[in-house]
Amino acid sequence: MGSTRAPAPGRGRPPLVLAVCCLGVLLVSLDTTILNVALPAIRQDLDSSVTGLQWTLDAYTIVLAALLTSTGSAADRLGRKRVFRLGLMLFTAGSTLCSLAPTTAWLVTFRTVQAAGGSMLTPVAMAILTHAYPHPRERARAIGAWGAVVGLSMAAGPVLGGLLVPWAGWRSVFWVNVPIGLAALLLTTLHIPESRAPHPRRPDPVGQILVTVLLGTLTYALIEGPGAGWTSPPVMAGLIAAAGALAWLVPYESRRDEPLIDPRLFRSAPFSGATATAVFAFAALSGFLFANTVYLQGDLGLSPLEAGLRLLPMAALSLLCPPLSGRIVGSRGPRAPLLIAGAGIASSGALATLVTRSAHPSPLLLSLTYALFGLGFGFVNAPVTDTAVAGLPSSQAGVAASIAATSRQVGAALGIALIGAAAASGARSAAWWAITGCGLAVVALAAATARRAAATAGPPPTKSSPASPGPVPVRRASPVREDA
């Protein structure tokens, strides 16, 4: 990270801590991209429906989204190293079970085990990084390197999946998680110091149940709606249950001294903008990957390896851009990277509507489409994460990171449900235009909220410190220019 400063007591060796945290996020992110390439093989082997494939992806993202905030808070309370190790063990065990699944239903069930472990990795890793890198500029750069691992998974996932599926079958895409998980578990035991928040939040079981009901029933309705009909009793029941859970969640959490998700936090325009940006960006990502699986292997008839190789321009830029984005965030603030991110995602969706109309698309234009998306997605993670972590007290680093991570998984679930359904039903143009809309939303949010970060970002008011009518002072993630 370019610093010779000695680590503070209890923080371990920051480069080693960063490496271990990167292995944790590699597990979670690699599992998404490598599995998309294997979906056609799973459908053929297990006789899965399109909705079954969507549930294979969304069961994972829903459980992740539902548990991330609780696990971040639990890590602050019980010990971040302890929870991180438990997450690695659960994820590795879940991967082994997925590789043995005899039916789609069992695969979906085992994916929830994976997700329970994954929920303990991403937010806890960010809290561990925040503890290891207490200096804002160094932390921003570490977050950029951490975000590059997501790009690495995009680079390795499609190609690795394309190599493994024809050679060893779709089950092999879960095997690769086992050695990575075991290596990360050993390194965590040896090199990650234990840390806790001085004043962690108390458990909130009612809030946890309401969040789970909200996400599960809403996603159920979105996935099943196109096939069963939006007015069918099960779909209507799902929508009503989701609305009821939301209507109960907001006032209930507002009354708690230590809520699972504090609604008052979203009074901060930069924090709200960061979470909304994560939803749109990851909806675009999950929808883009699902739509391209349908297009490349379905419409064009490419093999898994050929499909993976076509995605390399996207993967390469997703790998190269996050460190640059992290440096820009550390020196100039989040606005410029977010504008670049939104423009890249929107441009890729718009270009895809033109390129994919042809039964023989131009390889150059197709590569440009994927490169634009990789550029956009590569720039989005660092500003979103840095803004979210900076918006809460450092003692609540696990909660801060988990809220940002939750918004990512909510976006991923919605993208699979909505954009994936459009792509699978043959409404290819609608899927690409939805991705364009997500990119434009990121641009609009960056323009509306990022410039106000200096004035409004910060911790929400508490009952012991009531809200004032004015903005909350900011605890900046880095010494950036106020007009950046």
Short mmCIF file of C-alpha atoms in Angstrom, two decimals:
data_model
loop_
_atom_site.label_atom_id
_atom_site.label_comp_id
_atom_site.label_asym_id
_atom_site.label_seq_id
_atom_site.Cartn_x
_atom_site.Cartn_y
_atom_site.Cartn_z
CA MET A 1 0.00 0.00 0.00
CA GLY A 2 3.07 2.20 -0.30
CA SER A 3 3.52 2.93 3.41
CA THR A 4 6.40 2.04 5.68
CA ARG A 5 4.46 2.87 8.81
CA ALA A 6 4.72 0.07 11.38
CA PRO A 7 1.43 -1.64 12.18
CA ALA A 8 -0.24 -0.61 15.40
CA PRO A 9 -0.54 -3.22 18.13
CA GLY A 10 -3.32 -5.68 17.42
CA ARG A 11 -3.50 -4.83 13.71
CA GLY A 12 -1.14 -7.54 12.43
CA ARG A 13 0.78 -6.98 9.21
CA PRO A 14 -1.51 -4.99 6.91
CA PRO A 15 -0.34 -6.54 3.59
CA LEU A 16 -0.97 -10.06 4.92
CA VAL A 17 -4.32 -9.01 6.37
CA LEU A 18 -5.27 -7.51 2.99
CA ALA A 19 -4.25 -10.72 1.20
CA VAL A 20 -6.40 -12.89 3.47
CA CYS A 21 -9.40 -10.57 3.13
CA CYS A 22 -8.98 -10.66 -0.63
CA LEU A 23 -9.16 -14.46 -0.56
CA GLY A 24 -12.46 -14.19 1.30
CA VAL A 25 -14.03 -11.85 -1.24
CA LEU A 26 -12.59 -13.97 -4.06
CA LEU A 27 -14.64 -16.91 -2.80
CA VAL A 28 -17.86 -14.91 -2.75
CA SER A 29 -17.41 -13.13 -6.08
CA LEU A 30 -15.86 -16.02 -8.03
CA ASP A 31 -18.82 -18.19 -7.15
CA THR A 32 -21.17 -15.84 -9.02
CA THR A 33 -19.28 -15.47 -12.29
CA ILE A 34 -18.16 -19.07 -12.58
CA LEU A 35 -21.69 -20.36 -11.90
CA ASN A 36 -23.27 -18.25 -14.65
CA VAL A 37 -21.21 -20.09 -17.26
CA ALA A 38 -22.41 -23.44 -15.84
CA LEU A 39 -26.15 -22.62 -15.89
CA PRO A 40 -26.95 -24.28 -19.24
CA ALA A 41 -25.17 -27.47 -18.10
CA ILE A 42 -27.08 -27.44 -14.81
CA ARG A 43 -30.36 -26.99 -16.66
CA GLN A 44 -29.65 -29.96 -18.89
CA ASP A 45 -28.32 -32.28 -16.18
CA LEU A 46 -30.92 -31.52 -13.48
CA ASP A 47 -33.78 -30.75 -15.90
CA SER A 48 -34.12 -27.28 -14.37
CA SER A 49 -36.58 -24.64 -15.48
CA VAL A 50 -35.53 -21.03 -16.11
CA THR A 51 -37.07 -20.04 -12.77
CA GLY A 52 -35.11 -22.88 -11.16
CA LEU A 53 -31.90 -21.39 -12.52
CA GLN A 54 -32.92 -17.97 -11.26
CA TRP A 55 -33.51 -19.42 -7.79
CA THR A 56 -30.11 -21.12 -7.91
CA LEU A 57 -28.62 -17.64 -8.16
CA ASP A 58 -31.14 -15.69 -6.08
CA ALA A 59 -31.35 -18.07 -3.12
CA TYR A 60 -27.70 -17.21 -2.60
CA THR A 61 -28.10 -13.47 -2.99
CA ILE A 62 -31.25 -13.25 -0.84
CA VAL A 63 -29.66 -15.05 2.11
CA LEU A 64 -26.53 -12.93 1.71
CA ALA A 65 -28.54 -9.72 1.69
CA ALA A 66 -30.67 -10.78 4.64
CA LEU A 67 -27.77 -11.81 6.89
CA LEU A 68 -25.01 -9.36 6.02
CA THR A 69 -25.99 -6.67 8.49
CA SER A 70 -26.48 -9.15 11.34
CA THR A 71 -23.16 -10.85 10.71
CA GLY A 72 -21.35 -7.52 10.54
CA SER A 73 -22.83 -6.56 13.89
CA ALA A 74 -22.12 -10.02 15.34
CA ALA A 75 -18.49 -9.71 14.24
CA ASP A 76 -18.21 -6.35 16.01
CA ARG A 77 -19.55 -8.03 19.14
CA LEU A 78 -18.09 -11.57 19.10
CA GLY A 79 -14.81 -10.97 17.32
CA ARG A 80 -14.14 -10.39 13.64
CA LYS A 81 -11.55 -13.13 13.27
CA ARG A 82 -13.87 -15.67 14.90
CA VAL A 83 -16.81 -14.83 12.64
CA PHE A 84 -14.61 -14.68 9.53
CA ARG A 85 -13.27 -18.18 10.25
CA LEU A 86 -16.79 -19.52 10.77
CA GLY A 87 -17.81 -17.99 7.45
CA LEU A 88 -14.94 -19.70 5.65
CA MET A 89 -15.89 -23.07 7.15
CA LEU A 90 -19.57 -22.72 6.22
CA PHE A 91 -18.81 -21.52 2.69
CA THR A 92 -16.40 -24.37 2.05
CA ALA A 93 -18.86 -26.93 3.43
CA GLY A 94 -21.70 -25.43 1.39
CA SER A 95 -19.61 -25.61 -1.78
CA THR A 96 -18.94 -29.29 -1.16
CA LEU A 97 -22.65 -29.95 -0.67
CA CYS A 98 -23.56 -28.02 -3.85
CA SER A 99 -21.21 -30.25 -5.85
CA LEU A 100 -23.18 -33.28 -4.62
CA ALA A 101 -26.71 -31.89 -5.19
CA PRO A 102 -28.99 -34.50 -6.87
CA THR A 103 -31.78 -32.07 -7.84
CA THR A 104 -32.35 -28.37 -8.44
CA ALA A 105 -34.22 -28.10 -5.12
CA TRP A 106 -31.26 -29.53 -3.23
CA LEU A 107 -28.87 -27.26 -5.12
CA VAL A 108 -30.93 -24.22 -4.12
CA THR A 109 -30.94 -25.44 -0.50
CA PHE A 110 -27.18 -25.96 -0.40
CA ARG A 111 -26.66 -22.54 -1.98
CA THR A 112 -28.26 -21.04 1.13
CA VAL A 113 -25.59 -22.77 3.24
CA GLN A 114 -22.94 -21.19 1.03
CA ALA A 115 -24.64 -17.83 1.41
CA ALA A 116 -24.75 -18.09 5.21
CA GLY A 117 -20.97 -18.48 5.14
CA GLY A 118 -20.53 -15.79 2.52
CA SER A 119 -22.48 -13.32 4.64
CA MET A 120 -19.70 -13.59 7.22
CA LEU A 121 -16.92 -12.87 4.73
CA THR A 122 -17.52 -9.65 2.79
CA PRO A 123 -18.59 -7.23 5.57
CA VAL A 124 -16.28 -8.76 8.15
CA ALA A 125 -13.33 -8.58 5.76
CA MET A 126 -14.04 -4.87 5.26
CA ALA A 127 -14.18 -4.34 9.02
CA ILE A 128 -10.87 -6.19 9.40
CA LEU A 129 -9.36 -3.98 6.69
CA THR A 130 -10.66 -0.83 8.37
CA HIS A 131 -8.97 -1.94 11.59
CA ALA A 132 -5.71 -2.82 9.79
CA TYR A 133 -5.66 0.43 7.77
CA PRO A 134 -6.84 3.20 10.12
CA HIS A 135 -5.37 5.99 7.96
CA PRO A 136 -7.94 7.20 5.40
CA ARG A 137 -5.73 7.48 2.31
CA GLU A 138 -4.15 4.06 2.85
CA ARG A 139 -7.56 2.56 3.54
CA ALA A 140 -8.95 3.94 0.27
CA ARG A 141 -6.08 2.33 -1.63
CA ALA A 142 -6.55 -0.96 0.22
CA ILE A 143 -10.23 -0.87 -0.70
CA GLY A 144 -9.20 -0.35 -4.31
CA ALA A 145 -6.97 -3.44 -4.19
CA TRP A 146 -9.75 -5.36 -2.44
CA GLY A 147 -12.17 -4.28 -5.17
CA ALA A 148 -9.72 -5.48 -7.82
CA VAL A 149 -10.31 -9.01 -6.58
CA VAL A 150 -13.91 -8.71 -7.79
CA GLY A 151 -12.44 -7.91 -11.20
CA LEU A 152 -10.09 -10.87 -10.89
CA SER A 153 -13.07 -13.13 -10.22
CA MET A 154 -14.76 -11.77 -13.33
CA ALA A 155 -11.62 -12.48 -15.31
CA ALA A 156 -11.05 -15.95 -13.91
CA GLY A 157 -14.66 -17.05 -13.39
CA PRO A 158 -15.97 -17.28 -16.97
CA VAL A 159 -12.75 -18.75 -18.38
CA LEU A 160 -12.24 -21.19 -15.50
CA GLY A 161 -15.87 -22.23 -15.70
CA GLY A 162 -15.59 -22.61 -19.45
CA LEU A 163 -12.61 -24.93 -18.99
CA LEU A 164 -14.08 -26.97 -16.15
CA VAL A 165 -17.67 -27.53 -17.32
CA PRO A 166 -16.86 -29.42 -20.57
CA TRP A 167 -14.05 -31.36 -18.91
CA ALA A 168 -15.44 -32.24 -15.48
CA GLY A 169 -19.09 -31.15 -15.52
CA TRP A 170 -20.91 -28.32 -13.78
CA ARG A 171 -20.22 -29.74 -10.32
CA SER A 172 -16.56 -28.85 -10.70
CA VAL A 173 -17.34 -25.12 -10.47
CA PHE A 174 -18.02 -25.70 -6.77
CA TRP A 175 -14.93 -27.83 -6.23
CA VAL A 176 -12.61 -24.87 -6.84
CA ASN A 177 -13.95 -23.14 -3.73
CA VAL A 178 -12.71 -25.89 -1.43
CA PRO A 179 -8.90 -25.39 -1.70
CA ILE A 180 -9.32 -21.60 -1.68
CA GLY A 181 -11.50 -21.80 1.42
CA LEU A 182 -9.10 -24.11 3.24
CA ALA A 183 -6.10 -21.92 2.37
CA ALA A 184 -7.92 -18.80 3.56
CA LEU A 185 -8.90 -20.58 6.79
CA LEU A 186 -5.27 -21.49 7.53
CA LEU A 187 -3.99 -17.99 6.76
CA THR A 188 -6.73 -16.42 8.87
CA THR A 189 -5.73 -18.57 11.83
CA LEU A 190 -2.09 -17.58 11.44
CA HIS A 191 -2.17 -13.92 10.42
CA ILE A 192 -5.45 -12.18 11.25
CA PRO A 193 -5.50 -10.53 14.70
CA GLU A 194 -8.73 -10.59 16.67
CA SER A 195 -10.60 -7.30 16.95
CA ARG A 196 -13.94 -6.14 18.32
CA ALA A 197 -15.87 -2.91 18.43
CA PRO A 198 -15.63 -1.18 21.82
CA HIS A 199 -19.40 -0.69 21.92
CA PRO A 200 -21.01 -3.22 19.55
CA ARG A 201 -24.72 -3.25 18.82
CA ARG A 202 -27.10 -5.64 20.49
CA PRO A 203 -28.84 -8.35 18.42
CA ASP A 204 -32.10 -7.39 16.70
CA PRO A 205 -33.95 -10.65 15.93
CA VAL A 206 -37.25 -8.96 15.00
CA GLY A 207 -35.49 -6.69 12.53
CA GLN A 208 -33.64 -9.67 11.10
CA ILE A 209 -36.90 -11.57 10.53
CA LEU A 210 -38.54 -8.56 8.88
CA VAL A 211 -35.59 -8.01 6.53
CA THR A 212 -35.60 -11.69 5.56
CA VAL A 213 -39.35 -11.69 4.89
CA LEU A 214 -39.11 -8.47 2.89
CA LEU A 215 -36.31 -9.67 0.61
CA GLY A 216 -37.55 -13.24 0.25
CA THR A 217 -41.17 -12.46 -0.58
CA LEU A 218 -40.31 -9.57 -2.91
CA THR A 219 -37.82 -11.69 -4.86
CA TYR A 220 -40.29 -14.58 -5.00
CA ALA A 221 -42.91 -12.31 -6.54
CA LEU A 222 -40.48 -10.85 -9.06
CA ILE A 223 -39.20 -14.26 -10.19
CA GLU A 224 -42.55 -16.04 -10.30
CA GLY A 225 -44.62 -13.09 -11.55
CA PRO A 226 -43.80 -13.31 -15.27
CA GLY A 227 -44.71 -17.01 -15.42
CA ALA A 228 -47.55 -17.32 -12.91
CA GLY A 229 -49.08 -13.91 -13.62
CA TRP A 230 -48.80 -10.79 -11.52
CA THR A 231 -52.36 -11.18 -10.22
CA SER A 232 -52.01 -14.85 -9.27
CA PRO A 233 -52.64 -15.51 -5.53
CA PRO A 234 -49.07 -16.62 -4.67
CA VAL A 235 -47.50 -13.60 -6.38
CA MET A 236 -49.99 -11.18 -4.85
CA ALA A 237 -49.39 -12.75 -1.44
CA GLY A 238 -45.64 -12.25 -1.89
CA LEU A 239 -46.07 -8.58 -2.80
CA ILE A 240 -48.46 -7.97 0.11
CA ALA A 241 -46.09 -9.72 2.55
CA ALA A 242 -43.16 -7.64 1.29
CA ALA A 243 -45.12 -4.39 1.64
CA GLY A 244 -46.26 -5.38 5.13
CA ALA A 245 -42.73 -6.27 6.24
CA LEU A 246 -41.44 -2.92 4.98
CA ALA A 247 -44.29 -1.01 6.65
CA TRP A 248 -43.46 -2.71 9.97
CA LEU A 249 -39.67 -2.56 9.60
CA VAL A 250 -39.24 1.20 9.23
CA PRO A 251 -41.13 2.36 12.34
CA TYR A 252 -39.89 -0.57 14.41
CA GLU A 253 -36.24 0.11 13.59
CA SER A 254 -36.72 3.85 14.10
CA ARG A 255 -37.79 3.25 17.71
CA ARG A 256 -34.82 1.05 18.63
CA ASP A 257 -31.70 2.47 20.25
CA GLU A 258 -29.52 -0.01 18.34
CA PRO A 259 -31.43 -1.07 15.22
CA LEU A 260 -30.30 -3.63 12.69
CA ILE A 261 -30.67 -1.03 9.93
CA ASP A 262 -31.18 2.50 11.21
CA PRO A 263 -33.60 4.36 8.89
CA ARG A 264 -32.19 7.66 10.19
CA LEU A 265 -28.90 6.85 8.49
CA PHE A 266 -30.55 7.40 5.12
CA ARG A 267 -31.13 11.06 5.93
CA SER A 268 -27.54 11.46 4.76
CA ALA A 269 -27.71 12.11 1.02
CA PRO A 270 -24.23 10.69 0.27
CA PHE A 271 -24.90 7.50 2.21
CA SER A 272 -28.30 7.03 0.59
CA GLY A 273 -26.72 7.72 -2.78
CA ALA A 274 -24.00 5.13 -2.14
CA THR A 275 -26.46 2.40 -1.21
CA ALA A 276 -28.79 3.20 -4.12
CA THR A 277 -25.80 3.24 -6.48
CA ALA A 278 -24.78 -0.22 -5.27
CA VAL A 279 -28.31 -1.52 -5.93
CA PHE A 280 -28.35 -0.22 -9.52
CA ALA A 281 -24.76 -1.25 -10.30
CA PHE A 282 -25.15 -4.81 -9.06
CA ALA A 283 -28.58 -5.18 -10.64
CA ALA A 284 -26.84 -4.30 -13.89
CA LEU A 285 -24.03 -6.78 -13.20
CA SER A 286 -26.19 -9.77 -12.33
CA GLY A 287 -28.60 -9.02 -15.15
CA PHE A 288 -25.75 -8.53 -17.61
CA LEU A 289 -24.14 -11.87 -16.71
CA PHE A 290 -27.43 -13.77 -16.86
CA ALA A 291 -28.49 -12.13 -20.12
CA ASN A 292 -25.13 -12.88 -21.71
CA THR A 293 -25.29 -16.52 -20.66
CA VAL A 294 -28.64 -16.77 -22.46
CA TYR A 295 -27.32 -14.86 -25.47
CA LEU A 296 -23.89 -16.40 -25.94
CA GLN A 297 -24.66 -20.03 -25.13
CA GLY A 298 -28.34 -20.00 -26.10
CA ASP A 299 -28.78 -17.68 -29.08
CA LEU A 300 -25.26 -17.95 -30.54
CA GLY A 301 -24.70 -21.59 -29.52
CA LEU A 302 -21.21 -21.01 -28.12
CA SER A 303 -19.52 -23.50 -25.80
CA PRO A 304 -18.92 -22.51 -22.16
CA LEU A 305 -15.25 -21.84 -22.92
CA GLU A 306 -16.04 -19.74 -25.99
CA ALA A 307 -18.59 -17.77 -23.98
CA GLY A 308 -16.05 -17.22 -21.20
CA LEU A 309 -13.44 -15.98 -23.64
CA ARG A 310 -15.90 -13.50 -25.17
CA LEU A 311 -16.29 -11.92 -21.73
CA LEU A 312 -12.56 -11.35 -21.26
CA PRO A 313 -12.63 -7.62 -22.23
CA MET A 314 -15.16 -7.03 -19.46
CA ALA A 315 -13.15 -9.09 -17.04
CA ALA A 316 -9.84 -7.40 -17.86
CA LEU A 317 -11.13 -3.89 -17.26
CA SER A 318 -12.98 -5.00 -14.13
CA LEU A 319 -9.59 -6.17 -12.86
CA LEU A 320 -7.55 -3.13 -13.89
CA CYS A 321 -9.90 -0.29 -12.97
CA PRO A 322 -10.62 -0.76 -9.21
CA PRO A 323 -7.10 0.21 -8.02
CA LEU A 324 -7.26 3.34 -10.18
CA SER A 325 -10.72 4.08 -8.85
CA GLY A 326 -9.47 3.67 -5.28
CA ARG A 327 -6.63 6.13 -5.88
CA ILE A 328 -9.01 8.70 -7.37
CA VAL A 329 -11.36 8.31 -4.40
CA GLY A 330 -8.42 8.77 -2.02
CA SER A 331 -7.22 11.95 -3.71
CA ARG A 332 -10.29 13.58 -5.30
CA GLY A 333 -13.38 11.97 -3.82
CA PRO A 334 -16.08 9.63 -5.16
CA ARG A 335 -17.83 11.75 -7.76
CA ALA A 336 -15.57 11.24 -10.79
CA PRO A 337 -15.32 7.43 -10.44
CA LEU A 338 -19.11 7.18 -10.06
CA LEU A 339 -19.71 9.26 -13.20
CA ILE A 340 -17.30 7.05 -15.14
CA ALA A 341 -19.00 3.94 -13.74
CA GLY A 342 -22.48 5.02 -14.73
CA ALA A 343 -21.42 6.14 -18.18
CA GLY A 344 -19.66 2.83 -18.87
CA ILE A 345 -22.61 0.68 -17.74
CA ALA A 346 -25.15 2.78 -19.64
CA SER A 347 -23.07 2.79 -22.83
CA SER A 348 -22.61 -0.98 -22.74
CA GLY A 349 -26.34 -1.60 -22.45
CA ALA A 350 -27.16 0.81 -25.26
CA LEU A 351 -24.53 -0.70 -27.55
CA ALA A 352 -25.74 -4.22 -26.74
CA THR A 353 -29.21 -3.40 -28.04
CA LEU A 354 -27.65 -2.74 -31.45
CA VAL A 355 -24.98 -5.45 -31.54
CA THR A 356 -27.19 -8.36 -30.45
CA ARG A 357 -29.83 -7.77 -33.11
CA SER A 358 -27.66 -9.60 -35.61
CA ALA A 359 -27.35 -13.38 -35.74
CA HIS A 360 -23.67 -12.80 -36.58
CA PRO A 361 -22.57 -9.89 -34.36
CA SER A 362 -19.36 -8.03 -35.00
CA PRO A 363 -16.67 -9.47 -32.69
CA LEU A 364 -15.15 -6.00 -32.37
CA LEU A 365 -18.42 -4.34 -31.33
CA LEU A 366 -19.24 -7.22 -28.98
CA SER A 367 -15.83 -6.86 -27.34
CA LEU A 368 -16.37 -3.10 -27.06
CA THR A 369 -19.71 -3.74 -25.36
CA TYR A 370 -18.10 -5.96 -22.76
CA ALA A 371 -15.15 -3.58 -22.31
CA LEU A 372 -17.49 -0.68 -21.59
CA PHE A 373 -19.33 -2.67 -18.96
CA GLY A 374 -16.05 -3.77 -17.37
CA LEU A 375 -14.89 -0.15 -17.28
CA GLY A 376 -18.08 0.96 -15.59
CA PHE A 377 -18.26 -1.84 -13.07
CA GLY A 378 -14.56 -1.55 -12.30
CA PHE A 379 -14.98 2.03 -11.15
CA VAL A 380 -18.06 1.60 -8.96
CA ASN A 381 -16.96 -0.48 -5.96
CA ALA A 382 -14.31 1.76 -4.39
CA PRO A 383 -16.42 4.95 -4.14
CA VAL A 384 -19.48 3.07 -2.89
CA THR A 385 -17.58 1.18 -0.20
CA ASP A 386 -15.44 4.10 0.90
CA THR A 387 -18.45 6.41 1.23
CA ALA A 388 -20.41 3.82 3.20
CA VAL A 389 -17.58 3.08 5.64
CA ALA A 390 -16.83 6.77 6.10
CA GLY A 391 -20.46 7.51 6.87
CA LEU A 392 -20.54 5.62 10.19
CA PRO A 393 -18.34 5.68 13.29
CA SER A 394 -15.27 3.43 13.08
CA SER A 395 -16.59 1.42 16.02
CA GLN A 396 -19.42 0.30 13.75
CA ALA A 397 -17.20 -0.62 10.81
CA GLY A 398 -18.81 -4.04 10.49
CA VAL A 399 -22.29 -2.51 10.31
CA ALA A 400 -21.14 0.15 7.84
CA ALA A 401 -19.59 -2.37 5.48
CA SER A 402 -22.50 -4.77 5.81
CA ILE A 403 -25.07 -2.14 4.82
CA ALA A 404 -23.10 -1.40 1.66
CA ALA A 405 -22.73 -5.13 0.98
CA THR A 406 -26.44 -5.69 1.61
CA SER A 407 -27.35 -3.11 -0.99
CA ARG A 408 -25.13 -4.92 -3.49
CA GLN A 409 -26.87 -8.22 -2.89
CA VAL A 410 -30.32 -6.64 -3.04
CA GLY A 411 -29.35 -5.22 -6.42
CA ALA A 412 -28.01 -8.60 -7.58
CA ALA A 413 -31.25 -10.34 -6.57
CA LEU A 414 -33.38 -7.75 -8.35
CA GLY A 415 -31.21 -7.89 -11.46
CA ILE A 416 -31.51 -11.67 -11.72
CA ALA A 417 -35.26 -11.52 -11.09
CA LEU A 418 -36.11 -8.69 -13.49
CA ILE A 419 -33.40 -8.43 -16.14
CA GLY A 420 -32.83 -12.19 -16.11
CA ALA A 421 -36.53 -12.85 -16.60
CA ALA A 422 -36.64 -10.45 -19.55
CA ALA A 423 -33.62 -12.09 -21.18
CA ALA A 424 -34.94 -15.62 -20.63
CA SER A 425 -38.36 -14.76 -22.07
CA GLY A 426 -36.84 -13.48 -25.31
CA ALA A 427 -37.26 -9.77 -24.53
CA ARG A 428 -33.56 -9.20 -25.13
CA SER A 429 -33.84 -5.50 -25.96
CA ALA A 430 -35.78 -4.86 -22.75
CA ALA A 431 -32.96 -6.49 -20.77
CA TRP A 432 -30.28 -4.34 -22.41
CA TRP A 433 -32.32 -1.16 -21.98
CA ALA A 434 -32.84 -2.00 -18.31
CA ILE A 435 -29.05 -2.21 -17.93
CA THR A 436 -28.74 1.16 -19.68
CA GLY A 437 -31.25 2.58 -17.22
CA CYS A 438 -29.22 1.28 -14.29
CA GLY A 439 -26.13 3.04 -15.62
CA LEU A 440 -28.00 6.31 -16.10
CA ALA A 441 -29.31 6.01 -12.54
CA VAL A 442 -25.71 5.73 -11.28
CA VAL A 443 -24.80 8.90 -13.20
CA ALA A 444 -27.80 10.76 -11.79
CA LEU A 445 -27.05 9.66 -8.24
CA ALA A 446 -23.41 10.70 -8.55
CA ALA A 447 -24.40 14.12 -9.85
CA ALA A 448 -27.04 14.59 -7.15
CA THR A 449 -25.30 13.28 -4.05
CA ALA A 450 -21.53 12.91 -4.37
CA ARG A 451 -20.88 16.67 -4.42
CA ARG A 452 -22.77 17.02 -1.12
CA ALA A 453 -20.64 14.45 0.72
CA ALA A 454 -18.66 17.05 2.61
CA ALA A 455 -21.79 18.63 4.03
CA THR A 456 -24.08 15.76 4.90
CA ALA A 457 -22.30 12.42 5.28
CA GLY A 458 -21.91 11.13 8.78
CA PRO A 459 -23.43 9.00 11.50
CA PRO A 460 -27.17 9.20 12.04
CA PRO A 461 -28.55 10.94 15.06
CA THR A 462 -29.19 8.81 18.10
CA LYS A 463 -31.78 9.12 20.81
CA SER A 464 -29.14 10.51 23.10
CA SER A 465 -28.17 13.00 20.40
CA PRO A 466 -31.30 14.10 18.55
CA ALA A 467 -31.22 15.20 15.00
CA SER A 468 -30.76 18.83 14.28
CA PRO A 469 -32.43 20.40 11.27
CA GLY A 470 -29.07 21.02 9.68
CA PRO A 471 -26.65 18.61 8.01
CA VAL A 472 -24.62 16.14 10.03
CA PRO A 473 -20.85 16.83 10.01
CA VAL A 474 -18.79 14.47 7.92
CA ARG A 475 -16.02 12.10 8.94
CA ARG A 476 -14.24 11.99 5.62
CA ALA A 477 -12.81 8.73 4.34
CA SER A 478 -9.85 10.62 3.00
CA PRO A 479 -8.49 14.16 2.74
CA VAL A 480 -10.23 15.00 -0.52
CA ARG A 481 -11.07 18.27 -2.15
CA GLU A 482 -14.51 19.47 -1.11
CA ASP A 483 -15.53 20.20 -4.68
CA ALA A 484 -14.44 16.81 -6.01
#
